[in-house]
Structures are given as C-alpha cells and as structure tokens.
mmCIF file of N, CA and C in Angstrom:
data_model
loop_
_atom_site.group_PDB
_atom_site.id
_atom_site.type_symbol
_atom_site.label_atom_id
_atom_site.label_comp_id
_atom_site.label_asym_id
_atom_site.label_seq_id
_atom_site.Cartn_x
_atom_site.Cartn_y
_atom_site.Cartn_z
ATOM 1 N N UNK A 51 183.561 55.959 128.995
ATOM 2 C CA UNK A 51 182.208 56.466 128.858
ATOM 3 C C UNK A 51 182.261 57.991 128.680
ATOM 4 N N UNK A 52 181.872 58.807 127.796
ATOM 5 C CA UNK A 52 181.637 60.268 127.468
ATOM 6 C C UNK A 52 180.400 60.754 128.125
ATOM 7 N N UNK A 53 180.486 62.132 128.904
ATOM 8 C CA UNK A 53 179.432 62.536 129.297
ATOM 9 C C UNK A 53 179.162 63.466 127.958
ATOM 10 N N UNK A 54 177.635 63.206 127.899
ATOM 11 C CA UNK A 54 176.630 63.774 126.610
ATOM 12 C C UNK A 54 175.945 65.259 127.395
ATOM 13 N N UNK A 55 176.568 65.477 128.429
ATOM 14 C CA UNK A 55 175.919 66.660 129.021
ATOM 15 C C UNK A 55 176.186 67.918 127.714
ATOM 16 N N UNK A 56 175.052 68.880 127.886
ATOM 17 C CA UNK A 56 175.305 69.612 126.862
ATOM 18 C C UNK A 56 176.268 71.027 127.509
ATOM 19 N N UNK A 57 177.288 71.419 126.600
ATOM 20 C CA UNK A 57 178.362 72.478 127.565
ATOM 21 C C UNK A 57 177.842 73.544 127.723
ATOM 22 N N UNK A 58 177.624 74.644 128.545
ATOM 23 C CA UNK A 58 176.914 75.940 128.582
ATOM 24 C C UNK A 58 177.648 76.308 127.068
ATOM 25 N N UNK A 59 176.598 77.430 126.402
ATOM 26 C CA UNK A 59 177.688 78.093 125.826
ATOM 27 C C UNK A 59 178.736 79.302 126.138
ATOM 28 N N UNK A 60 179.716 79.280 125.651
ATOM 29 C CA UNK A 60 180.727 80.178 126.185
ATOM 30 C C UNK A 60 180.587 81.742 125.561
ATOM 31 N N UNK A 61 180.446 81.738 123.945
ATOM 32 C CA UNK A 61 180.572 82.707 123.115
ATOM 33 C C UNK A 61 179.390 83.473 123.361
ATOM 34 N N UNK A 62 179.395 84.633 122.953
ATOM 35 C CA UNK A 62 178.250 85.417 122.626
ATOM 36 C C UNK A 62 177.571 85.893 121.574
ATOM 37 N N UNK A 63 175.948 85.887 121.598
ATOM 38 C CA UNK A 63 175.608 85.338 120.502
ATOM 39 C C UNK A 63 174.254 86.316 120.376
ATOM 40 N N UNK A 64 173.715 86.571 119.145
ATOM 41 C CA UNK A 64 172.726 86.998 118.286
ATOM 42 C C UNK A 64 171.055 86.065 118.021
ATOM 43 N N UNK A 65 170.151 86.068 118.785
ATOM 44 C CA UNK A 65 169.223 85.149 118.746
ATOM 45 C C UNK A 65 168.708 86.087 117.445
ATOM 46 N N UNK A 66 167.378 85.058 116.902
ATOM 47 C CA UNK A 66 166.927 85.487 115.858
ATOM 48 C C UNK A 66 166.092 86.812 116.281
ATOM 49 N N UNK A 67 165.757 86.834 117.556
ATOM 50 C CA UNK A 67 165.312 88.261 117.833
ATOM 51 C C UNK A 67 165.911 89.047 118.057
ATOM 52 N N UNK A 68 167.003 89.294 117.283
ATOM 53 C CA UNK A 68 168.348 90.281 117.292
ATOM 54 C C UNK A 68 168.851 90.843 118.608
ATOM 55 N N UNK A 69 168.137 89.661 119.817
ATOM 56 C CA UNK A 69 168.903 90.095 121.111
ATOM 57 C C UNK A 69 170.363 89.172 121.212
ATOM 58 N N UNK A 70 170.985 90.298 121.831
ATOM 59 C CA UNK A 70 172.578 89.615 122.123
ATOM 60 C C UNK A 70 172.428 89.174 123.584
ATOM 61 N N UNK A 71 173.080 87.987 123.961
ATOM 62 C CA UNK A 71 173.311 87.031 124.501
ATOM 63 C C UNK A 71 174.585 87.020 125.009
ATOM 64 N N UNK A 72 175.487 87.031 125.882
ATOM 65 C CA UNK A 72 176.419 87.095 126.766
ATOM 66 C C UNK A 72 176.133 86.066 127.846
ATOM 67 N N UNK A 73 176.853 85.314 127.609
ATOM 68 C CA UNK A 73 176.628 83.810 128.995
ATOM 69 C C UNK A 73 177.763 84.421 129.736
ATOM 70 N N UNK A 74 177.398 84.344 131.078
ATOM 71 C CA UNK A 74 178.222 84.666 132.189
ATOM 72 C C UNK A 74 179.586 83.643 132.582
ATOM 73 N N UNK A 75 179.550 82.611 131.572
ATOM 74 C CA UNK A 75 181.063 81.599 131.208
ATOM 75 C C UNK A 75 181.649 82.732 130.027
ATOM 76 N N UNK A 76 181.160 83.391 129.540
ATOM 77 C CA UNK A 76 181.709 84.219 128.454
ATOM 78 C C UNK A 76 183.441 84.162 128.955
ATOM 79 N N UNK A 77 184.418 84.737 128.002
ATOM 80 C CA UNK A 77 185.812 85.395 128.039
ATOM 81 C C UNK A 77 185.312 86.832 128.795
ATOM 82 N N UNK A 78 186.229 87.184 129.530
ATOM 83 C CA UNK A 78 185.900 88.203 130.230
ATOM 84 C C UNK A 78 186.188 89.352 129.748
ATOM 85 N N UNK A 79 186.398 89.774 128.220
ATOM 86 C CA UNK A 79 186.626 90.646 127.378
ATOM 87 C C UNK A 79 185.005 90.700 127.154
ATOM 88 N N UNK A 80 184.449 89.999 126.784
ATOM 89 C CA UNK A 80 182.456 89.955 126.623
ATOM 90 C C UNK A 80 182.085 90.899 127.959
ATOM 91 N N UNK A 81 182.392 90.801 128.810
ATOM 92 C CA UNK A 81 181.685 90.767 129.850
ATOM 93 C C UNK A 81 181.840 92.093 130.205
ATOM 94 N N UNK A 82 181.147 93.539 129.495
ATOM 95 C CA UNK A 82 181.020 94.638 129.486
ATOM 96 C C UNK A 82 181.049 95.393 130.992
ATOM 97 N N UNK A 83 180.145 94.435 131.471
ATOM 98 C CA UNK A 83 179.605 94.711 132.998
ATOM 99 C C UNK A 83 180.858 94.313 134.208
ATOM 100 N N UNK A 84 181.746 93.720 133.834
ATOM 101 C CA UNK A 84 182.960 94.022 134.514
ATOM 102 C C UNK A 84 184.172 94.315 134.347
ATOM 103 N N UNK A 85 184.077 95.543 133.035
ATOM 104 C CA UNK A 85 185.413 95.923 132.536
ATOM 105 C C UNK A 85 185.807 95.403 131.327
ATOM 106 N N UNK A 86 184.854 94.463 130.767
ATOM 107 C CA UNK A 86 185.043 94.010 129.565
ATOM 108 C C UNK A 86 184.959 95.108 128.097
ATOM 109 N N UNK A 87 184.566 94.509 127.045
ATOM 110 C CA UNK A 87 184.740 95.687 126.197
ATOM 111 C C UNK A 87 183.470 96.110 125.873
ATOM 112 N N UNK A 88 183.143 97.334 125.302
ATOM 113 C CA UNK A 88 181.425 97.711 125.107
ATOM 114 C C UNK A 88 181.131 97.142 124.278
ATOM 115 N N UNK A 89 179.654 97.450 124.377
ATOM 116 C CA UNK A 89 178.880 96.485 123.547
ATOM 117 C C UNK A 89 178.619 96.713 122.124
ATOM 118 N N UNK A 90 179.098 97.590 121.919
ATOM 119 C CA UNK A 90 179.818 98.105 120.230
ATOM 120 C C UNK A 90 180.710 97.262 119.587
ATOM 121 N N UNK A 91 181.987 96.931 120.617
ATOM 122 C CA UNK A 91 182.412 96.169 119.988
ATOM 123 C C UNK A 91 182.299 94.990 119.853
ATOM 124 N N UNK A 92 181.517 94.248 120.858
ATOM 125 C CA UNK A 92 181.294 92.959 120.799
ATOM 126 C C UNK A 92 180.048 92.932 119.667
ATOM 127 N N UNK A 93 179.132 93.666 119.471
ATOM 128 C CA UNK A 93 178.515 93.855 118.111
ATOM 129 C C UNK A 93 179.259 93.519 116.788
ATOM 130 N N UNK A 94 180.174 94.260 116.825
ATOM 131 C CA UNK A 94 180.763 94.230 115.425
ATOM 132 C C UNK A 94 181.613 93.232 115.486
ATOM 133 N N UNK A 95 182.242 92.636 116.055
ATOM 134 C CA UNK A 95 182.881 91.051 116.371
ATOM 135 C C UNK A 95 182.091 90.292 115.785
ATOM 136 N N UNK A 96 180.703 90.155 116.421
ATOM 137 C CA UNK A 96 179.882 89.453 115.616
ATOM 138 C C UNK A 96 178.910 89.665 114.475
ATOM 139 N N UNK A 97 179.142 90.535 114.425
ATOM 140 C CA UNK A 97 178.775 91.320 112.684
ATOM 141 C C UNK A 97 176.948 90.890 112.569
ATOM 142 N N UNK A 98 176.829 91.928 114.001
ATOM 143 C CA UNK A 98 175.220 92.055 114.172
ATOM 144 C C UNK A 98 174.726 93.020 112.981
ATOM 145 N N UNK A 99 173.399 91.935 112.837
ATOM 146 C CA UNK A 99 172.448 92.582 112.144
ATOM 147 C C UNK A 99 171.994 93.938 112.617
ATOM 148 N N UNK A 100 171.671 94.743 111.595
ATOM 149 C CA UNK A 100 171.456 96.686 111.970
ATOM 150 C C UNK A 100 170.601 96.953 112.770
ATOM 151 N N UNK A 101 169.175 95.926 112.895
ATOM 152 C CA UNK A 101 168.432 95.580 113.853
ATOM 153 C C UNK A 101 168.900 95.512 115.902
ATOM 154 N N UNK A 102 170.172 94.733 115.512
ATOM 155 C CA UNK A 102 170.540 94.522 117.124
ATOM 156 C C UNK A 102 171.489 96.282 117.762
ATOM 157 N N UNK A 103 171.675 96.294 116.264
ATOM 158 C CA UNK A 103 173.009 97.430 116.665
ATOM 159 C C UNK A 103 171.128 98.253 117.194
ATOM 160 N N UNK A 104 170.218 98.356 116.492
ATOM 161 C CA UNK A 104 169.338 99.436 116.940
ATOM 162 C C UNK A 104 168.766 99.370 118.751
ATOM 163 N N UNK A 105 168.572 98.118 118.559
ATOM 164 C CA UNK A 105 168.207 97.925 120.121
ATOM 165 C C UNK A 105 169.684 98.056 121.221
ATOM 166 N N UNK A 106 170.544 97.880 121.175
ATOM 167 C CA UNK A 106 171.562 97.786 121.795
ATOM 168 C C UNK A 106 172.116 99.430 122.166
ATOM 169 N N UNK A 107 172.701 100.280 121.145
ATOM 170 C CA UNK A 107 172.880 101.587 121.084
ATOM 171 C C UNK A 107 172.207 103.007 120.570
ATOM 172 N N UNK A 108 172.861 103.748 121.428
ATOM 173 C CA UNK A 108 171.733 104.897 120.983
ATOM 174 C C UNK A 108 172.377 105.677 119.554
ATOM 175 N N UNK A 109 171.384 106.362 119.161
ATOM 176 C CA UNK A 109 171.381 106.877 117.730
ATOM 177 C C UNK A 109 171.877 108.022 118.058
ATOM 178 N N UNK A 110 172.986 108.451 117.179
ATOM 179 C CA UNK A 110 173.408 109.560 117.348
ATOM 180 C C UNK A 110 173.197 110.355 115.726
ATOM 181 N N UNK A 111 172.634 111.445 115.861
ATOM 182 C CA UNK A 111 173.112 111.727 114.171
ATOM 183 C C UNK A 111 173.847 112.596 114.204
ATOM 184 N N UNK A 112 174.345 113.183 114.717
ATOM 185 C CA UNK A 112 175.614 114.157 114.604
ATOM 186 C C UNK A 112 177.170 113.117 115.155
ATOM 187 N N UNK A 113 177.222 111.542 115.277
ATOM 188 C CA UNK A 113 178.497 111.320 115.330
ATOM 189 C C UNK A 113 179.504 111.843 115.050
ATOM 190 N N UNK A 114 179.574 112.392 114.091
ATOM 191 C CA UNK A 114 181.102 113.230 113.510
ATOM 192 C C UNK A 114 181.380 114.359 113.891
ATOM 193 N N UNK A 115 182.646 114.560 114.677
ATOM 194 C CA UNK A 115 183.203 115.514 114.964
ATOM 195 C C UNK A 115 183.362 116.895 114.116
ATOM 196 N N UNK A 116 183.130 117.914 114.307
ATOM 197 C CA UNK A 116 182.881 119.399 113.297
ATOM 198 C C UNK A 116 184.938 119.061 112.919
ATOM 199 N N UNK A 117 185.868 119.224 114.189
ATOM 200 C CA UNK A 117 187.185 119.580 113.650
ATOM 201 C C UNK A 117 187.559 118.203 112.705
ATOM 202 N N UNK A 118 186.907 116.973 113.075
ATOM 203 C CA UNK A 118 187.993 115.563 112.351
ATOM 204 C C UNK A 118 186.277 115.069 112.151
ATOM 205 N N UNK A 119 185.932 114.950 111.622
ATOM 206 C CA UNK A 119 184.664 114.254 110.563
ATOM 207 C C UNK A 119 184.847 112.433 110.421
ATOM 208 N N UNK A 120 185.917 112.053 111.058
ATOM 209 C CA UNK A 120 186.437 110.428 111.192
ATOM 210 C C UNK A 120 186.479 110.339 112.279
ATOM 211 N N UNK A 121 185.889 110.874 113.458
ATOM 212 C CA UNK A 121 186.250 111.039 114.755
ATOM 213 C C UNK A 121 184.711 111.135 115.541
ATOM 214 N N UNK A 122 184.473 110.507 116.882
ATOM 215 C CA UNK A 122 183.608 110.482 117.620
ATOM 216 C C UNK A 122 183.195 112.496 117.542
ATOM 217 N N UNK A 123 182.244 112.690 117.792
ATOM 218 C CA UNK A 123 182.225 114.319 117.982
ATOM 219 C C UNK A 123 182.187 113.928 119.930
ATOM 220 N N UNK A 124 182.067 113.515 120.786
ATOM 221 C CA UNK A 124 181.901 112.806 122.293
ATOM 222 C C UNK A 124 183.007 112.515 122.739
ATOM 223 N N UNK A 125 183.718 111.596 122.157
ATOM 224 C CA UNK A 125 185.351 111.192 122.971
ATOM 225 C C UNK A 125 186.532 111.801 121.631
ATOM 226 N N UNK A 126 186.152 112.239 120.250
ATOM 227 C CA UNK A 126 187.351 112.397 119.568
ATOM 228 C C UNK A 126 187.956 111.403 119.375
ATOM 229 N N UNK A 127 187.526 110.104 119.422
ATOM 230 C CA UNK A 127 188.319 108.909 118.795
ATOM 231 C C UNK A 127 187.840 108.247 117.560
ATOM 232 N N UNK A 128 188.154 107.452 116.570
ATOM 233 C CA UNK A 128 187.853 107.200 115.307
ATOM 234 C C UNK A 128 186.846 106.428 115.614
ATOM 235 N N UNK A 129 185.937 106.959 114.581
ATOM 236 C CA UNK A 129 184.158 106.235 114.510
ATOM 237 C C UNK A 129 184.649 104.724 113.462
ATOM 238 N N UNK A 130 184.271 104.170 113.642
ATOM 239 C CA UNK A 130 183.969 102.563 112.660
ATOM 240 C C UNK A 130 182.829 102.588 111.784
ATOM 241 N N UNK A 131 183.059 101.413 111.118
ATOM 242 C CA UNK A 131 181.415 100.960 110.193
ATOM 243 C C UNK A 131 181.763 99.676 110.424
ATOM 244 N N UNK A 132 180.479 99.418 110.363
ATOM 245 C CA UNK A 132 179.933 97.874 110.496
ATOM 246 C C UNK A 132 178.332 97.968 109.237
ATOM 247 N N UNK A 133 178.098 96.589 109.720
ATOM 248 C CA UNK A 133 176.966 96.049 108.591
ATOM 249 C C UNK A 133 176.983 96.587 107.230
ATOM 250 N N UNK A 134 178.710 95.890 106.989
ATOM 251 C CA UNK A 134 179.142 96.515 105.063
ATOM 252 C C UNK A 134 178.553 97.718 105.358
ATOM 253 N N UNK A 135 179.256 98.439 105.941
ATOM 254 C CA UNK A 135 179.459 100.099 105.778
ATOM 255 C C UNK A 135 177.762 100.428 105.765
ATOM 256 N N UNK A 136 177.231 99.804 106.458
ATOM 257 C CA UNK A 136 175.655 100.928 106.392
ATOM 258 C C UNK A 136 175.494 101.479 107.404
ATOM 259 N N UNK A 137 176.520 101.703 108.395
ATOM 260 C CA UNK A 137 176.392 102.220 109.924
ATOM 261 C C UNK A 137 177.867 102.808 110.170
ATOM 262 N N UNK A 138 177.712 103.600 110.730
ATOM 263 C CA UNK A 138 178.913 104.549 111.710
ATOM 264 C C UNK A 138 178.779 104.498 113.074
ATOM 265 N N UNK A 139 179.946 103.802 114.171
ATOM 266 C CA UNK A 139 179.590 103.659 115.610
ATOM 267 C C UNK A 139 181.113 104.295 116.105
ATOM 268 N N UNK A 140 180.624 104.456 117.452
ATOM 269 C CA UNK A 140 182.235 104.473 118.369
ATOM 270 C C UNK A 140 182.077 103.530 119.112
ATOM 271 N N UNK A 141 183.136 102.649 119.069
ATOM 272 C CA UNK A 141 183.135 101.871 119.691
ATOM 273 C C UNK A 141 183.445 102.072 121.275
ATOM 274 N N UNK A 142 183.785 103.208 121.893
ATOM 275 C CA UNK A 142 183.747 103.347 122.872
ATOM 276 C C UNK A 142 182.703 104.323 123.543
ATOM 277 N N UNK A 143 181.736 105.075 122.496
ATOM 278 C CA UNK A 143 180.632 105.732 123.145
ATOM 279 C C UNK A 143 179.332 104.835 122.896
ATOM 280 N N UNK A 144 179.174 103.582 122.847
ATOM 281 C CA UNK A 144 178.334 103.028 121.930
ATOM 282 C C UNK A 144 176.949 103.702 121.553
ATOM 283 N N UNK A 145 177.487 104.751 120.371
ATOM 284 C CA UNK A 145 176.746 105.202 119.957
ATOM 285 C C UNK A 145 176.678 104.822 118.075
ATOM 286 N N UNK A 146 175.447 105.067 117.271
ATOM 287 C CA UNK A 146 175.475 104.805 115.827
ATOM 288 C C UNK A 146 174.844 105.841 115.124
ATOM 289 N N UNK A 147 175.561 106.187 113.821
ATOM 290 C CA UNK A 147 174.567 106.898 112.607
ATOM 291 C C UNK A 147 174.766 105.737 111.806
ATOM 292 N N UNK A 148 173.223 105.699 111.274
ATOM 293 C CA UNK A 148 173.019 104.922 109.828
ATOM 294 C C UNK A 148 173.785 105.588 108.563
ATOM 295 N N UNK A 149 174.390 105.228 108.069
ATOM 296 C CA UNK A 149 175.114 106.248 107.020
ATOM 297 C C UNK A 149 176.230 105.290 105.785
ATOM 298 N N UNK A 150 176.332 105.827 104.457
ATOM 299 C CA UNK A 150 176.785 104.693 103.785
ATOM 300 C C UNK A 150 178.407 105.307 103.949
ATOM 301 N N UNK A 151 178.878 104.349 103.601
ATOM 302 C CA UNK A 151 180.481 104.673 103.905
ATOM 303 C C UNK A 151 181.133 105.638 102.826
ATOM 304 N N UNK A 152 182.101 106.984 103.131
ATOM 305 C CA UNK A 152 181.954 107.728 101.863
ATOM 306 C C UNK A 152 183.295 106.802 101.306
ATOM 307 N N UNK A 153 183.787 107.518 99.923
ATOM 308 C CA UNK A 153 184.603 107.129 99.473
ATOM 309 C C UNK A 153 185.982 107.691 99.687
ATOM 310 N N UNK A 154 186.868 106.956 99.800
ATOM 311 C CA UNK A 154 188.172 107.769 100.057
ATOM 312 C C UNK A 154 188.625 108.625 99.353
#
C-alpha cells in the first residue's frame, strides 16, 4: 500500500507573487537564517524574476567599486548579473543595480 500523503516541499521557490519561499525542510545551504547562503544567491539559483530580486534586496546604484568597476564598492568582491544580464548584485552584500551587462 503507498502512502498518497503529499511530501512538504523541500526546494525553494518563487510564488507568482514574486515572494520567495524557503521551507524550513529546505538543504541547509537555503537556510540564510542559519548560516546558509544569502538571499542573492539563492535568487539567482533560481533565476528570480527582477520583480523578486526588487522586493528581496536593496538597490544600490553606486555598486561598483571607483578602484575595480567588477567589484562590490562594500566588500570588494566580484558583483554578478542575473535576469540575462539586466541586473548587477553581490552576492554577498545582497545588494542590486539594474544595469545591462557591458561588453567585454
């Protein structure tokens, strides 16, 4: 006999109201709130809409460092893009500029 119980979910997830979702069964890499990873990166893992990145992190418009311009201007570590390059974040300050990706 199979139990039809339905399983919590584990993953973390994007409702259509661009809130993110973290079930407390999560991997404990999700789980920001006890050492897990920020919520930057679990954003871009799941390749949130620009909407969630807005509610989730704060806007920075000076992200880029004056000496390294690829670099947090806050911690000095390399900024990312997400949402096909229409955003610039650190993944460890979770902070974002809207910005298109330049060219190499």
């Amino acid at each position: 006999m199979s139990d039809n119980t339905p399983r919590p979910q584990r993953v973390p997830f994007i409702t259509p109201n661009n809130e993110l979702i973290i079930p407390l069964e999560a991997e404990q890499k999700y789980l920001y709130w006890k050492g897990g990873q920020t919520l930057a990166m679990t954003l871009a893992e799941l390749d949130a809409p620009l909407a969630a990145w807005k509610l989730y992190l704060g806007l920075d418009e000076e992200i880029r460092s004056d000496e390294n311009p690829d670099h947090c201007r806050r911690c000095h570590k390399p900024i990312e893009t997400a949402c096909q390059g229409r955003l610039l974040y650190c993944p460890r300050c979770n902070r974002y500029r809207e910005e298109e990706q330049r060219e190499a």
